[in-house]
Coordinates of C-alpha atoms in Angstrom, one line a residue:
Chain A
Q267 CA -11.3 4.2 -12.8
K268 CA -10.3 1.6 -10.3
E269 CA -12.0 2.0 -7.0
V270 CA -11.8 -0.1 -3.8
E271 CA -14.4 0.5 -1.1
Q272 CA -14.2 -0.4 2.6
N273 CA -16.2 0.6 5.6
S274 CA -13.9 2.8 7.6
G275 CA -15.2 1.6 10.9
P276 CA -14.3 1.5 13.7
L277 CA -15.3 -2.1 13.9
S278 CA -15.3 -3.3 17.5
V279 CA -15.1 -7.0 18.2
P280 CA -14.7 -8.9 21.5
E281 CA -11.6 -10.8 22.1
G282 CA -11.9 -14.4 20.9
A283 CA -14.7 -13.6 18.5
I284 CA -14.5 -13.6 14.7
A285 CA -13.8 -10.3 13.0
S286 CA -15.2 -9.9 9.5
L287 CA -13.8 -7.3 7.2
N288 CA -15.3 -6.5 3.8
C289 CA -14.2 -4.9 0.6
T290 CA -15.7 -4.3 -2.9
Y291 CA -13.9 -3.3 -6.0
S292 CA -15.1 -1.7 -9.2
D293 CA -12.9 -3.0 -12.0
R294 CA -13.8 -6.5 -13.2
G295 CA -10.4 -6.8 -14.7
S296 CA -8.8 -7.0 -11.3
Q297 CA -6.9 -10.2 -10.8
S298 CA -5.1 -10.1 -7.5
F299 CA -6.4 -9.2 -4.1
F300 CA -4.5 -8.4 -1.0
W301 CA -5.1 -7.7 2.6
Y302 CA -2.6 -5.6 4.4
R303 CA -2.5 -4.7 8.1
Q304 CA -1.3 -1.3 9.2
Y305 CA -0.6 -0.4 12.8
S306 CA -0.7 3.3 13.7
G307 CA 2.5 5.0 12.5
K308 CA 3.8 1.9 10.7
S309 CA 4.0 0.7 7.2
P310 CA 1.5 -1.7 5.7
E311 CA 2.4 -5.4 6.1
L312 CA 0.9 -8.2 3.9
I313 CA -1.4 -10.6 5.7
M314 CA -2.8 -12.6 2.7
F315 CA -3.3 -12.6 -1.0
I316 CA -5.9 -14.4 -3.0
Y317 CA -6.2 -14.9 -6.8
S318 CA -9.1 -17.4 -7.2
N319 CA -12.7 -17.5 -6.3
G320 CA -13.4 -19.2 -3.0
D321 CA -11.6 -19.3 0.4
K322 CA -8.0 -19.3 1.3
E323 CA -6.9 -20.0 4.9
D324 CA -3.7 -19.1 6.7
G325 CA -3.7 -19.7 10.4
R326 CA -6.4 -17.6 12.0
F327 CA -7.0 -15.7 8.8
T328 CA -9.3 -16.6 5.9
A329 CA -9.6 -14.6 2.7
Q330 CA -12.7 -15.0 0.6
L331 CA -13.1 -13.9 -3.0
N332 CA -16.2 -13.7 -5.1
K333 CA -15.4 -12.2 -8.5
A334 CA -18.9 -12.3 -9.8
S335 CA -20.0 -10.0 -6.9
Q336 CA -16.6 -8.1 -6.9
Y337 CA -16.3 -8.8 -3.3
V338 CA -13.4 -9.7 -1.0
S339 CA -13.5 -10.4 2.7
L340 CA -11.1 -11.2 5.5
L341 CA -12.1 -13.3 8.5
I342 CA -10.0 -13.2 11.6
R343 CA -10.8 -16.1 14.0
D344 CA -10.0 -16.0 17.7
S345 CA -9.4 -12.3 17.6
Q346 CA -6.6 -11.0 19.8
P347 CA -6.0 -7.4 21.1
S348 CA -2.8 -7.4 18.9
D349 CA -5.1 -7.7 15.9
S350 CA -6.3 -4.1 16.5
A351 CA -5.1 -2.2 13.5
T352 CA -6.3 -0.7 10.2
Y353 CA -6.9 -3.4 7.5
L354 CA -6.3 -2.3 3.9
C355 CA -7.8 -4.1 1.0
A356 CA -5.9 -3.8 -2.3
V357 CA -6.3 -5.0 -5.8
T358 CA -4.2 -5.1 -8.9
Y359 CA -4.6 -6.3 -12.5
L360 CA -1.8 -8.8 -12.6
G361 CA -1.4 -12.0 -10.7
G362 CA 1.2 -14.7 -10.1
G363 CA 4.2 -12.7 -11.3
G364 CA 5.0 -9.4 -12.9
A365 CA 3.6 -6.5 -11.0
D366 CA 1.2 -3.6 -11.2
G367 CA 0.5 -0.8 -8.8
L368 CA -1.9 -1.5 -6.0
T369 CA -5.2 0.3 -5.7
F370 CA -6.0 0.5 -2.0
G371 CA -9.2 1.0 -0.1
K372 CA -9.1 3.6 2.7
G373 CA -9.0 0.8 5.3
T374 CA -11.2 -0.5 8.1
H375 CA -10.1 0.3 11.7
L376 CA -10.5 -2.8 13.8
I377 CA -10.6 -2.7 17.5
I378 CA -10.5 -5.9 19.5
Q379 CA -11.9 -5.4 23.0
P380 CA -10.2 -7.4 25.8
Chain B
D379 CA 17.6 -9.1 4.2
A380 CA 17.3 -5.5 5.5
G381 CA 14.0 -4.9 3.7
V382 CA 13.1 -1.7 1.9
I383 CA 15.1 1.3 3.2
Q384 CA 13.8 4.8 3.1
S385 CA 15.4 8.1 4.1
P386 CA 14.9 10.4 5.8
R387 CA 12.3 9.0 8.1
H388 CA 11.0 12.5 8.9
E389 CA 11.3 15.7 7.0
V390 CA 10.1 19.1 7.9
T391 CA 10.5 21.9 5.4
E392 CA 9.1 25.2 4.5
M393 CA 6.8 25.9 1.5
G394 CA 8.7 26.5 -1.7
Q395 CA 11.7 24.3 -0.7
E396 CA 12.9 21.3 -2.6
V397 CA 12.4 17.9 -1.0
T398 CA 14.2 14.7 -1.9
L399 CA 13.0 11.4 -0.6
R400 CA 15.2 8.3 -1.1
C401 CA 14.6 4.6 -1.3
K402 CA 16.7 1.4 -1.5
P403 CA 14.6 -1.6 -2.6
I404 CA 15.1 -5.2 -1.5
S405 CA 18.1 -6.6 -3.4
G406 CA 17.0 -8.5 -6.5
H407 CA 13.5 -7.0 -6.7
D408 CA 12.7 -5.8 -10.2
Y409 CA 9.9 -3.5 -9.3
L410 CA 9.8 -0.3 -7.2
F411 CA 6.7 1.7 -6.3
W412 CA 6.2 5.1 -4.7
Y413 CA 3.0 5.6 -2.7
R414 CA 1.6 8.5 -0.7
Q415 CA -0.7 8.2 2.3
T416 CA -3.0 10.9 3.7
M417 CA -6.0 10.7 5.9
M418 CA -8.2 12.2 3.3
R419 CA -7.1 10.2 0.2
G420 CA -5.7 7.0 1.8
L421 CA -2.8 5.2 0.2
E422 CA -2.3 6.2 -3.5
L423 CA 0.2 5.0 -6.1
L424 CA 2.3 7.7 -7.5
I425 CA 4.7 5.9 -9.9
Y426 CA 6.4 2.6 -10.4
F427 CA 9.5 1.3 -12.1
N428 CA 10.4 -2.0 -13.7
N429 CA 14.1 -2.6 -14.1
N430 CA 14.8 1.0 -13.5
V431 CA 12.4 2.2 -16.2
P432 CA 9.3 4.2 -15.2
I433 CA 6.2 2.2 -16.3
D434 CA 3.3 4.2 -15.0
D435 CA 3.5 7.8 -13.6
S436 CA -0.2 8.6 -14.0
G437 CA -0.5 9.0 -10.2
M438 CA 2.1 11.8 -10.0
P439 CA -0.1 14.7 -8.9
E440 CA 1.6 17.4 -10.9
D441 CA 4.8 18.6 -12.5
R442 CA 6.3 19.6 -9.2
F443 CA 6.8 15.8 -8.5
S444 CA 9.5 13.8 -10.2
A445 CA 11.0 10.4 -9.6
K446 CA 14.1 8.7 -10.9
M447 CA 15.7 5.3 -10.6
P448 CA 19.4 5.6 -11.7
N449 CA 20.2 2.0 -10.8
A450 CA 18.6 -1.1 -9.4
S451 CA 19.4 -0.2 -5.8
F452 CA 18.3 3.4 -5.5
S453 CA 15.4 5.7 -6.3
T454 CA 14.5 9.3 -5.5
L455 CA 11.2 11.2 -5.3
K456 CA 11.6 14.9 -5.6
I457 CA 9.1 17.7 -4.9
Q458 CA 10.1 21.1 -6.2
P459 CA 8.7 23.5 -5.0
S460 CA 7.0 21.9 -2.0
E461 CA 3.5 23.0 -0.8
P462 CA 1.7 22.4 2.5
R463 CA -0.8 20.0 0.7
D464 CA 2.2 17.7 0.0
S465 CA 2.3 16.8 3.7
A466 CA 1.9 13.1 3.9
V467 CA 3.6 9.8 4.5
Y468 CA 5.5 8.6 1.4
F469 CA 6.1 4.9 1.1
C470 CA 8.4 3.0 -1.1
A471 CA 7.7 -0.6 -1.9
S472 CA 9.4 -3.3 -4.0
N473 CA 8.4 -6.5 -5.6
P474 CA 10.5 -9.4 -7.0
G475 CA 8.6 -9.5 -10.3
L476 CA 8.4 -12.6 -12.4
A477 CA 11.3 -14.3 -10.7
G478 CA 9.4 -14.2 -7.5
G479 CA 6.2 -15.6 -8.9
T480 CA 4.1 -13.2 -6.9
D481 CA 3.0 -9.6 -7.1
T482 CA 3.3 -9.2 -3.3
Q483 CA 4.8 -5.8 -2.5
Y484 CA 7.0 -5.1 0.5
F485 CA 6.8 -1.7 2.0
G486 CA 9.5 0.4 3.5
P487 CA 9.0 2.3 6.8
G488 CA 7.9 5.5 5.1
T489 CA 9.0 9.1 5.2
R490 CA 6.7 11.5 7.1
L491 CA 6.9 14.8 5.2
T492 CA 5.6 18.0 6.8
V493 CA 5.6 21.2 4.7
L494 CA 5.0 24.3 6.7

């Protein structure tokens, strides 16, 4: 049974600060890890994916993966009010091509306070 | 590219009626996924196709649900008969597969289904 756990929040962060979102997963066979952002009433949109242990940076976003601890995190630097949304962590068995269904966590609701 | 297209965007029906949701994936994408999102259960995979062939339907909740992909540009998800507990937002997503070198999935806008 693949499970992905996230703290539902809400996580409240002051504007300009770093927001830290965490996710754990149960299946050690998981290969690919994704962070999606979902605004209320909208569809999920991909922010980042990560396949290898360590950090991956893209603009204000940094994804961190620790396969030994089965832990994925997303850091958002210089948080903006427009970052207020629900952040979904997702995992899949396959990586770098091909596809498999995503197993999602229930999401963390992030609020950036102006 | 127009992205993943879903129709209708909203559907309100009465219990016992048949409901058909439609999806057009991004052109050239080999994989198509159907997900359902509710407050209680979050976003769940129902079924996915590769080159129009169903690969994994283990997430389909029961026999009332069926999905087809008659060609590379069209898929349907049918619920017959519908029940109030089927009320949810249904998302379709597509992925380019090996040709794209990534398993990133691109989501459509969703269909909000309400069964009274």
